[in-house]
Coordinates of C-alpha atoms in Angstrom, one line a residue:
X24 CA -32.9 24.9 45.5
X25 CA -31.6 26.8 42.2
X26 CA -28.0 25.9 43.2
X27 CA -29.1 22.3 43.4
X28 CA -30.5 22.5 39.9
X29 CA -27.6 24.3 38.3
X30 CA -25.3 21.7 39.8
X31 CA -27.4 19.1 38.3
X32 CA -27.4 20.8 35.0
X33 CA -23.6 21.2 35.2
X34 CA -23.2 17.6 36.0
X35 CA -25.4 16.4 33.0
X36 CA -23.6 18.6 30.6
X37 CA -20.2 17.0 31.9
X38 CA -21.6 13.5 31.3
X39 CA -22.7 14.5 28.0
X40 CA -19.1 15.6 27.2
X41 CA -17.6 12.7 28.7
X42 CA -20.0 10.4 26.8
X43 CA -18.9 12.3 23.4
X44 CA -15.3 11.5 24.2
X45 CA -15.9 7.9 25.3
X46 CA -18.1 6.8 22.3
X47 CA -18.0 3.1 22.5
X48 CA -16.7 1.7 19.2
X49 CA -18.7 -0.2 16.9
X50 CA -18.5 -3.8 15.5
X51 CA -19.0 -4.4 11.9
X52 CA -19.7 -7.7 10.1
X53 CA -19.3 -7.8 6.2
X54 CA -19.4 -10.8 3.7
X55 CA -16.9 -10.6 0.7
X56 CA -17.9 -13.2 -2.0
X57 CA -15.0 -13.7 -4.2
X58 CA -16.5 -14.5 -7.6
X59 CA -16.2 -14.3 -11.4
X60 CA -18.1 -11.4 -13.2
X61 CA -18.4 -10.2 -16.7
X62 CA -17.2 -6.6 -17.5
X63 CA -16.8 -4.8 -20.9
X64 CA -13.3 -2.8 -21.2
X65 CA -11.6 -1.5 -24.3
X66 CA -14.2 -3.2 -26.7
X67 CA -13.9 -6.7 -25.2
X68 CA -16.0 -8.6 -22.7
X69 CA -13.9 -10.2 -19.7
X70 CA -14.6 -12.5 -16.9
X71 CA -12.8 -11.1 -14.0
X72 CA -12.4 -11.8 -10.2
X73 CA -14.4 -9.4 -8.2
X74 CA -15.7 -9.2 -4.4
X75 CA -19.7 -9.2 -4.3
X76 CA -19.6 -8.7 -8.2
X77 CA -18.1 -5.3 -7.9
X78 CA -15.1 -3.7 -9.6
X79 CA -13.7 -2.0 -7.7
X80 CA -14.9 -4.0 -4.8
X81 CA -17.2 -2.4 -1.9
X82 CA -15.7 0.3 0.2
X83 CA -15.6 -0.3 3.9
X84 CA -16.5 2.9 6.0
X85 CA -15.4 2.8 9.9
X86 CA -14.6 5.1 12.6
X87 CA -11.5 5.1 14.5
X88 CA -11.6 2.4 17.2
X89 CA -14.3 0.2 15.2
X90 CA -13.9 -3.6 15.0
X91 CA -14.4 -5.5 11.8
X92 CA -15.4 -9.1 11.0
X93 CA -15.0 -9.8 7.4
X94 CA -16.2 -13.3 6.1
X95 CA -14.4 -14.0 2.9
X96 CA -16.3 -16.7 0.9
X97 CA -14.2 -18.0 -2.1
X98 CA -16.4 -18.8 -5.0
X99 CA -13.7 -18.3 -7.5
X100 CA -11.4 -20.6 -9.3
X101 CA -8.3 -19.5 -7.4
X102 CA -6.7 -19.4 -3.9
X103 CA -7.2 -16.1 -2.4
X104 CA -6.3 -14.1 0.6
X105 CA -7.2 -10.5 1.7
X106 CA -4.9 -7.9 3.0
X107 CA -6.1 -4.9 5.0
X108 CA -3.3 -2.5 3.6
X109 CA -2.0 -0.2 6.3
X110 CA -4.2 -1.4 9.2
X111 CA -1.9 -2.1 12.2
X112 CA -3.3 -5.5 13.1
X113 CA -2.1 -5.3 16.8
X114 CA -1.7 -8.8 18.0
X115 CA -4.2 -10.0 15.1
X116 CA -1.3 -11.2 12.6
X117 CA -3.7 -14.0 11.5
X118 CA -5.8 -11.4 9.8
X119 CA -2.9 -9.6 7.9
X120 CA -3.5 -11.9 4.8
X121 CA -0.1 -12.0 2.7
X122 CA -0.5 -15.7 1.2
X123 CA 1.9 -18.2 2.9
X124 CA 3.3 -15.3 5.4
X125 CA 0.7 -15.2 8.0
X126 CA -1.9 -17.7 6.6
X127 CA -2.3 -20.5 4.1
X128 CA -4.7 -19.3 1.2
X129 CA -8.6 -19.6 1.1
X130 CA -9.3 -22.4 -1.3
X131 CA -12.1 -22.6 -3.8
X132 CA -15.4 -23.3 -1.9
X133 CA -13.8 -22.4 1.5
X134 CA -14.2 -19.5 4.1
X135 CA -12.2 -17.5 6.4
X136 CA -13.2 -14.6 8.7
X137 CA -10.8 -11.8 9.2
X138 CA -11.2 -10.3 12.7
X139 CA -9.3 -7.0 13.6
X140 CA -9.7 -3.5 15.2
X141 CA -8.9 0.0 13.4
X142 CA -7.2 1.7 16.3
X143 CA -5.2 5.0 16.4
X144 CA -5.5 5.4 12.6
X145 CA -7.6 8.0 10.7
X146 CA -7.8 8.5 7.0
X147 CA -7.7 6.4 3.9
X148 CA -6.4 2.8 3.7
X149 CA -7.5 0.0 1.4
X150 CA -7.9 -3.8 1.1
X151 CA -6.7 -6.1 -1.8
X152 CA -6.0 -9.5 -2.6
X153 CA -2.6 -10.9 -1.6
X154 CA -2.3 -14.0 -3.7
X155 CA -0.6 -13.9 -7.3
X156 CA -2.0 -10.9 -9.2
X157 CA -5.5 -11.1 -8.2
X158 CA -5.3 -7.6 -6.6
X159 CA -5.6 -6.2 -10.2
X160 CA -9.5 -6.4 -9.9
X161 CA -9.9 -7.6 -6.2
X162 CA -9.3 -4.4 -4.1
X163 CA -11.4 -1.5 -2.6
X164 CA -11.3 1.4 -0.2
X165 CA -11.1 1.1 3.5
X166 CA -12.3 4.8 4.9
X167 CA -11.5 5.6 8.5
X168 CA -13.2 8.7 10.0
X169 CA -12.7 10.3 13.6
X170 CA -14.9 9.0 16.2
X171 CA -18.2 10.8 16.7
X172 CA -17.7 14.3 18.0
X173 CA -14.1 14.3 17.1
X174 CA -13.6 17.0 14.2
X175 CA -11.0 16.7 11.2
X176 CA -7.8 18.5 12.1
X177 CA -8.1 20.3 9.0
X178 CA -10.3 22.8 7.0
X179 CA -10.7 24.6 10.4
X180 CA -12.5 21.5 11.7
X181 CA -15.5 21.8 9.1
X182 CA -16.2 18.4 7.6
X183 CA -15.8 18.7 3.6
X184 CA -18.9 18.9 1.5
X185 CA -18.4 15.3 0.4
X186 CA -15.7 12.6 0.4
X187 CA -14.7 11.0 -3.0
X188 CA -12.8 7.7 -3.1
X189 CA -10.5 7.7 -6.1
X190 CA -9.1 4.4 -6.9
X191 CA -6.2 4.3 -9.6
X192 CA -5.5 1.1 -11.2
X193 CA -4.4 -1.0 -14.2
X194 CA -6.2 -3.2 -16.8
X195 CA -4.9 -5.9 -18.9
X196 CA -6.7 -7.4 -21.9
X197 CA -6.1 -10.8 -20.7
X198 CA -6.4 -12.6 -17.4
X199 CA -3.8 -11.0 -14.8
X200 CA -3.1 -14.2 -13.3
X201 CA -2.2 -15.6 -16.8
X202 CA -0.1 -12.6 -17.5
X203 CA 2.1 -13.4 -14.4
X204 CA 2.1 -17.3 -14.8
X205 CA 3.3 -17.2 -18.3
X206 CA 6.2 -14.6 -17.1
X207 CA 7.0 -16.9 -14.4
X208 CA 7.3 -20.0 -16.3
X209 CA 10.6 -18.6 -18.1
X210 CA 11.5 -15.8 -15.7
X211 CA 10.9 -13.1 -18.3
X212 CA 9.2 -9.8 -17.6
X213 CA 5.3 -9.9 -17.7
X214 CA 3.3 -8.1 -20.2
X215 CA 2.8 -4.3 -19.4
X216 CA -1.0 -3.3 -18.9
X217 CA -3.3 -2.2 -21.7
X218 CA -4.6 0.6 -19.7
X219 CA -4.8 2.6 -16.6
X220 CA -8.2 3.3 -14.8
X221 CA -10.0 5.7 -12.3
X222 CA -12.5 3.7 -10.4
X223 CA -12.2 0.8 -12.7
X224 CA -12.8 2.9 -15.9
X225 CA -10.0 3.8 -18.3
X226 CA -11.5 7.1 -19.5
X227 CA -12.4 8.4 -22.8
X228 CA -8.9 8.7 -24.2
X229 CA -9.3 4.9 -24.9
X230 CA -11.0 3.2 -27.4
X231 CA -15.0 2.2 -26.5
X232 CA -14.4 4.0 -23.1
X233 CA -16.0 7.4 -23.5
X234 CA -19.5 6.5 -22.3
X235 CA -18.2 4.7 -19.2
X236 CA -15.7 7.2 -18.2
X237 CA -15.9 8.0 -14.3
X238 CA -17.7 11.2 -13.6
X239 CA -17.7 13.0 -10.3
X240 CA -20.6 15.7 -10.0
X241 CA -19.6 18.5 -7.7
X242 CA -21.1 21.8 -6.7
X243 CA -19.5 25.3 -7.3
X244 CA -17.9 26.6 -4.2
X245 CA -17.7 23.1 -2.3
X246 CA -14.7 21.9 -0.6
X247 CA -14.4 18.2 -1.1
X248 CA -12.1 15.6 0.3
X249 CA -10.6 13.6 -2.5
X250 CA -9.1 10.1 -1.0
X251 CA -6.7 8.8 -3.7
X252 CA -5.5 5.1 -3.7
X253 CA -3.0 3.8 -6.0
X254 CA -4.2 0.1 -6.6
X255 CA -2.2 -0.3 -9.6
X256 CA 0.1 -3.4 -9.8
X257 CA 3.3 -2.0 -11.2
X258 CA 2.6 1.8 -12.0
X259 CA 3.7 4.8 -9.9
X260 CA 1.4 7.6 -11.1
X261 CA 1.4 11.3 -11.6
X262 CA -2.0 12.9 -10.9
X263 CA -3.2 16.4 -11.5
X264 CA -6.8 18.0 -11.8
X265 CA -7.2 20.7 -14.5
X266 CA -7.6 24.0 -13.4
X267 CA -7.6 23.2 -9.4
X268 CA -4.9 23.0 -6.8
X269 CA -4.7 20.3 -4.4
X270 CA -4.0 20.6 -0.5
X271 CA -2.6 17.5 0.8
X272 CA -3.9 16.8 4.4
X273 CA -3.1 13.1 4.8
X274 CA -1.1 10.0 3.6
X275 CA -1.5 6.3 4.4
X276 CA -4.0 7.2 7.3
X277 CA -1.7 9.6 8.9
X278 CA -2.2 13.3 8.9
X279 CA 0.1 15.7 7.3
X280 CA 0.7 19.4 7.4
X281 CA -1.4 21.0 4.6
X282 CA 0.6 21.5 1.4
X283 CA -0.7 22.9 -1.7
X284 CA 0.3 21.3 -5.0
X285 CA -0.6 21.0 -8.6
X286 CA 0.8 17.4 -9.0
X287 CA 0.6 14.3 -6.8
X288 CA 3.0 11.2 -7.2
X289 CA 1.5 8.1 -5.7
X290 CA 3.1 4.8 -5.6
X291 CA 1.3 1.5 -5.6
X292 CA 0.1 0.9 -1.9
X293 CA 0.1 4.5 -1.2
X294 CA -2.8 6.7 -0.3
X295 CA -3.2 10.4 -0.3
X296 CA -6.1 12.6 1.0
X297 CA -6.5 16.1 -0.7
X298 CA -8.9 18.9 -0.3
X299 CA -10.1 20.6 -3.4
X300 CA -12.2 23.8 -3.5
X301 CA -14.2 24.0 -6.5
X302 CA -13.9 27.7 -7.2
X303 CA -13.3 27.7 -11.0
X304 CA -15.7 28.9 -13.8
X305 CA -18.4 26.2 -13.7
X306 CA -17.5 23.5 -16.4
X307 CA -16.0 20.1 -16.8
X308 CA -12.4 19.3 -15.7
X309 CA -10.3 16.2 -16.3
X310 CA -8.6 14.4 -13.4
X311 CA -5.7 12.7 -15.3
X312 CA -3.2 10.2 -14.3
X313 CA -0.2 8.6 -16.1
X314 CA 3.0 6.9 -15.3
X315 CA 6.0 7.9 -13.4
X316 CA 8.4 5.4 -14.7
X317 CA 11.8 5.7 -13.3
X318 CA 13.7 2.8 -14.7
X319 CA 15.5 3.6 -18.1
X320 CA 14.8 1.5 -21.0
X321 CA 12.2 -0.7 -19.2
X322 CA 8.9 -0.9 -21.0
X323 CA 5.8 0.7 -19.2
X324 CA 2.3 1.6 -19.8
X325 CA 2.5 5.1 -21.3
X326 CA -1.3 5.7 -21.8
X327 CA -3.2 8.3 -19.8
X328 CA -6.4 7.6 -17.8
X329 CA -9.0 10.3 -17.2
X330 CA -12.1 10.9 -15.1
X331 CA -14.3 14.0 -15.0
X332 CA -15.2 16.6 -12.2
X333 CA -18.3 18.1 -13.6
X334 CA -20.0 21.2 -12.1
X335 CA -21.7 22.5 -15.2
X336 CA -21.3 22.7 -19.0
X337 CA -21.2 20.5 -21.8
X338 CA -18.0 21.5 -23.4
X339 CA -15.1 19.3 -23.8
X340 CA -13.3 19.0 -20.4
X341 CA -10.1 21.0 -19.8
X342 CA -6.9 18.8 -19.4
X343 CA -4.3 19.3 -16.9
X344 CA -0.5 19.3 -17.6
X345 CA 1.3 16.3 -16.3
X346 CA 5.0 15.8 -15.9
X347 CA 7.1 13.9 -18.2
X348 CA 7.2 10.4 -17.3
X349 CA 10.8 10.4 -16.2
X350 CA 10.4 13.8 -14.2
X351 CA 12.2 12.5 -11.1
X352 CA 12.5 16.1 -10.0
X353 CA 8.9 16.5 -9.6
X354 CA 8.4 13.2 -7.9
X355 CA 11.1 14.0 -5.4
X356 CA 9.8 17.5 -4.7
X357 CA 6.4 15.9 -4.1
X358 CA 7.7 13.1 -1.6
X359 CA 10.0 15.3 0.4
X360 CA 7.2 18.2 0.8
X361 CA 5.1 16.0 3.1
X362 CA 5.6 16.8 6.9
X363 CA 3.9 15.1 9.7
X364 CA 1.0 17.2 11.3
X365 CA 2.5 17.0 14.8
X366 CA 6.0 16.5 16.4
X367 CA 7.1 12.9 15.8
X368 CA 7.1 10.6 18.7
X369 CA 10.4 9.2 18.2
X370 CA 12.3 6.8 20.5
X371 CA 15.3 8.5 21.9
X372 CA 17.6 5.4 21.2
X373 CA 18.0 3.1 18.1
X374 CA 18.4 -0.6 19.0
X375 CA 18.6 -1.9 15.6
X376 CA 20.5 -0.1 12.8
X377 CA 19.8 -2.1 9.6
X378 CA 20.9 -1.5 6.0
X379 CA 18.9 -3.0 3.3
X380 CA 20.0 -2.9 -0.5
X381 CA 16.9 -3.3 -2.7
X382 CA 17.1 -4.0 -6.5
X383 CA 16.8 -6.4 -9.4
X384 CA 19.1 -8.9 -10.6
X385 CA 19.2 -12.0 -12.8
X386 CA 19.5 -15.8 -12.2
X387 CA 21.5 -18.0 -14.5
X388 CA 19.0 -20.3 -16.5
X389 CA 19.5 -24.0 -15.1
X390 CA 20.4 -26.8 -17.5
X391 CA 17.5 -28.0 -19.6
X392 CA 15.5 -24.8 -18.8
X393 CA 14.4 -22.1 -21.4
X394 CA 14.7 -18.7 -19.6
X395 CA 13.0 -15.5 -20.9
X396 CA 15.3 -12.9 -19.3
X397 CA 18.3 -11.2 -20.8
X398 CA 20.8 -13.5 -22.5
X399 CA 18.9 -16.6 -21.4
X400 CA 18.6 -15.6 -17.6
X401 CA 15.5 -15.2 -15.2
X402 CA 14.7 -12.0 -13.6
X403 CA 15.2 -12.1 -9.8
X404 CA 15.1 -9.2 -7.1
X405 CA 16.3 -9.1 -3.7
X406 CA 16.8 -7.1 -0.4
X407 CA 20.5 -7.8 0.9
X408 CA 21.1 -10.2 -2.0
X409 CA 18.5 -12.5 -0.6
X410 CA 15.6 -13.1 -3.1
X411 CA 12.6 -14.2 -0.9
X412 CA 10.9 -17.6 -1.7
X413 CA 7.4 -18.1 -0.4
X414 CA 6.8 -21.4 1.7
X415 CA 4.3 -23.9 0.4
X416 CA 3.3 -26.0 3.1
X417 CA 2.7 -23.8 5.9
X418 CA 2.7 -20.1 6.6
X419 CA 5.8 -18.5 8.3
X420 CA 3.5 -17.3 11.2
X421 CA 1.9 -20.6 11.7
X422 CA 5.5 -22.3 11.7
X423 CA 6.8 -19.6 14.3
X424 CA 3.7 -20.2 16.5
X425 CA 3.9 -24.0 16.5
X426 CA 7.4 -24.8 15.8
X427 CA 9.5 -22.2 17.5
X428 CA 12.6 -22.4 15.4
X429 CA 10.6 -22.5 12.0
X430 CA 10.0 -26.1 11.7
X431 CA 12.0 -26.3 8.4
X432 CA 9.7 -23.4 6.8
X433 CA 12.1 -20.5 7.3
X434 CA 15.6 -19.6 9.0
X435 CA 16.2 -16.6 11.2
X436 CA 19.3 -15.6 9.5
X437 CA 18.2 -12.6 7.2
X438 CA 21.3 -10.3 7.1
X439 CA 21.0 -6.9 8.7
X440 CA 23.4 -5.8 6.1
X441 CA 24.6 -6.5 2.7
X442 CA 27.1 -9.4 2.5
X443 CA 29.1 -7.4 0.2
X444 CA 29.7 -3.6 0.4
X445 CA 29.9 -1.8 -3.1
X446 CA 29.0 1.5 -4.9
X447 CA 25.4 0.6 -4.9
X448 CA 24.7 3.4 -7.6
X449 CA 27.7 2.9 -9.9
X450 CA 27.0 3.0 -13.6
X451 CA 28.7 -0.4 -14.2
X452 CA 27.9 -2.6 -11.1
X453 CA 30.2 -5.9 -11.3
X454 CA 28.5 -8.9 -12.9
X455 CA 29.5 -10.9 -9.8
X456 CA 26.9 -9.0 -7.8
X457 CA 23.9 -9.5 -10.0
X458 CA 22.7 -13.0 -8.7
X459 CA 21.0 -13.0 -5.5
X460 CA 20.6 -16.1 -3.2
X461 CA 17.0 -17.5 -3.2
X462 CA 15.8 -18.3 0.6
X463 CA 12.8 -17.9 3.0
X464 CA 14.6 -16.0 5.8
X465 CA 13.5 -13.6 8.5
X466 CA 15.0 -11.0 10.8
X467 CA 14.2 -11.5 14.5
X468 CA 13.5 -8.5 16.5
X469 CA 13.1 -8.1 20.1
X470 CA 9.6 -6.7 21.3
X471 CA 9.9 -3.0 21.7
X472 CA 13.0 -2.5 19.9
X473 CA 13.7 0.7 18.0
X474 CA 14.4 -0.2 14.7
X475 CA 16.0 2.1 11.8
X476 CA 16.3 0.9 8.4
X477 CA 18.3 2.3 5.8
X478 CA 16.6 1.4 2.3
X479 CA 19.4 1.8 -0.4
X480 CA 18.4 1.4 -4.0
X481 CA 21.1 -0.2 -6.4
X482 CA 21.9 0.1 -10.1
X483 CA 22.2 -3.5 -10.7
X484 CA 20.5 -4.3 -14.0
X485 CA 18.4 -1.0 -13.8
X486 CA 17.8 1.5 -11.2
X487 CA 14.2 2.3 -10.1
X488 CA 12.0 3.8 -7.7
X489 CA 10.9 1.0 -5.3
X490 CA 7.6 1.6 -3.1
X491 CA 8.7 -0.5 -0.1
X492 CA 5.6 -1.4 2.2
X493 CA 5.9 -2.7 5.7
X494 CA 3.0 -4.9 6.9
X495 CA 1.9 -4.5 10.6
X496 CA 3.4 -1.0 11.0
X497 CA 3.5 2.6 10.4
X498 CA 6.8 4.1 10.3
X499 CA 8.3 7.8 10.3
X500 CA 10.4 8.5 6.9
X501 CA 13.4 10.4 8.3
X502 CA 14.7 11.3 5.1
X503 CA 15.5 10.5 1.2
X504 CA 18.3 11.4 -1.1
X505 CA 20.2 10.4 -4.4
X506 CA 23.2 8.2 -4.3
X507 CA 24.8 6.1 -1.7
X508 CA 23.4 6.8 1.9
X509 CA 26.5 8.5 3.7
X510 CA 26.1 7.8 7.4
X511 CA 28.6 10.7 8.5
X512 CA 26.9 13.3 6.2
X513 CA 23.3 12.2 5.7
X514 CA 22.3 11.3 9.4
X515 CA 22.7 14.9 10.4
X516 CA 20.3 15.8 7.7
X517 CA 17.4 13.6 9.0
X518 CA 14.2 15.1 9.8
X519 CA 13.6 14.2 13.5
X520 CA 11.2 16.9 14.1
X521 CA 7.8 16.3 12.0
X522 CA 8.7 13.4 9.6
X523 CA 5.6 12.0 7.7
X524 CA 4.3 8.7 8.9
X525 CA 3.4 6.2 6.1
X526 CA 3.3 2.4 5.8
X527 CA 4.9 2.5 2.1
X528 CA 8.0 4.6 1.4
X529 CA 9.3 5.2 -2.2
X530 CA 13.0 4.3 -2.4
X531 CA 14.2 6.9 -5.1
X532 CA 15.9 5.3 -8.1
X533 CA 19.9 5.4 -7.5
X534 CA 18.9 6.7 -3.9
X535 CA 18.1 6.0 -0.5
X536 CA 15.5 6.4 2.3
X537 CA 15.6 6.2 6.0
X538 CA 12.6 5.0 8.1
X539 CA 12.2 4.2 12.0
X540 CA 9.6 2.3 13.9
X541 CA 9.2 0.5 17.3
X542 CA 8.6 -3.1 17.1
X543 CA 5.6 -3.2 19.4
X544 CA 3.5 -5.7 17.3
X545 CA 4.4 -9.4 17.7
X546 CA 4.1 -11.5 14.9
X547 CA 5.7 -12.1 11.4
X548 CA 5.4 -8.9 9.1
X549 CA 6.3 -8.9 5.4
X550 CA 8.4 -6.1 3.9
X551 CA 8.2 -6.0 0.1
X552 CA 8.1 -3.9 -3.0
X553 CA 4.7 -2.8 -3.9
X554 CA 5.6 -3.3 -7.5
X555 CA 3.8 -6.7 -7.9
X556 CA 6.4 -7.7 -10.6
X557 CA 9.2 -7.2 -8.2
X558 CA 7.7 -9.2 -5.3
X559 CA 7.0 -11.8 -7.7
X560 CA 10.8 -11.9 -8.5
X561 CA 11.6 -11.9 -4.7
X562 CA 12.0 -8.3 -3.4
X563 CA 10.8 -9.2 0.1
X564 CA 11.7 -10.2 3.5
X565 CA 9.9 -10.6 6.9
X566 CA 10.4 -9.4 10.2
X567 CA 9.8 -11.7 13.2
X568 CA 8.7 -9.7 16.1
X569 CA 8.9 -11.7 19.3
X570 CA 6.3 -11.7 22.1
X571 CA 7.0 -9.3 24.7
X572 CA 5.7 -9.6 28.6
X573 CA 2.3 -10.8 29.4
X574 CA -0.9 -11.2 27.0
X575 CA -1.0 -7.6 25.6
X576 CA 2.3 -8.0 24.3
X577 CA 1.7 -11.3 22.7
X578 CA 0.3 -12.6 19.5
X579 CA -3.1 -14.0 20.1
X580 CA -3.9 -17.7 19.3
X581 CA -4.8 -18.6 15.7
X582 CA -8.5 -18.8 15.0
X583 CA -10.2 -22.0 14.6
X584 CA -11.0 -21.3 11.1
X585 CA -7.6 -20.6 9.9
X586 CA -7.2 -22.1 6.3
X587 CA -5.4 -25.1 6.2
X588 CA -2.5 -25.7 3.4

């Protein structure tokens, strides 16, 4: 009798453990109303585009495995789409969001419901508008926690006392859509921002901003998880917290080996998760961020944004020491310090060896035009000398799905290597190489192909660190370096053991980065510089990943409410 009771108890315990491991994922439904709202910044009242009247927009909190349905209702005056930055979107490319790449925009007074599952990812991602420069104010956090009963793989498995999303951004004293439209008319460089922000507030180093400075109350002795998101349009940022060290434990919703640092460098599009123990004398401490501006002679917003971590006291907060704006050594030291938490699951072969040059150039002014670039030219940017042009009558994904060969919307002849080889990082690149060719081209990949891409920065016009973001995929960053990539010498230095996995990689100014991924997600996936000024100029391309075998390796059918062009 006792034995049978014992067996029953053991069976019940095993069942409980099994249920903990197989928690049924939840389905969440949200409504995002894109609408204008009045805010006051830098002494002036502005009307900005928001989601649900909030700036930044609402944070979405999910557990790994959850499914999301987000109905976007456009009550604004602009076309809009929403991109779920970093979400793999397995077979759900219709919900990825880049305008005219995977969908036509949601027009004013129209709606569209994004449907996708967040699987195999934990950490911090974010969402943002992917139309014009609306993401300046239309963005928010996407926080992915482990499933119930699954511990964090850091801090000895103990959950942090609290988790604090920190969104870094930029602020213009005019409508950001007008900023880019004014520049686009003449091909000039757009106005730089007037302020940097932390959670939508510039901080008390700016005029009329002290009383609204973002304040994070914390408790002495606590260890908190700070979830940093760089939502700025064009600014890579150094970040530091006075008096405290930060332990990096994740980046772009992938865990990293714990690494302690005093300074973060976060590019637009990137996220970084850090643990901070508030073990200093109780007081107020500034969190501060300012530009890492790698392009020599190019104007940038050289102001500093602040927020306050407060665990006692009323004295003026202590200010951290930030690197100089052109401190490439510190930026490189940070990015190269990241290591994946576990051994990388790299494919044993590489099927596609691609070499992409990335950089900024100029287009000659057409007869009768008035052009605002240097010497009566227009700024342009390119990958492999192709300056990407968005379609306007149909999205690339729709054309692929319905028309097979592109239906006149795109061509599948994007070059896998630059059309001309040259000294990419030379001080004086021939002017004959400054002019890219405009086009809507994709590179076709077989389903399941192992892809390695060398991203090579160029010194055409001005060398700059380019944060390159790939939609639909995470990738391993195998290495980075300065100068021209040397296949013979540099391949041997690549990290094949524990490279970090990310969705946005910084290609160093006058340098290179090597990434690798497996093309296991069918659809059309944009790769572009996440400096919005550069994607506006054409620094982008798209991969077209073919269907594999069977339903589970094929793109889903388009939803019935997909917006029409």
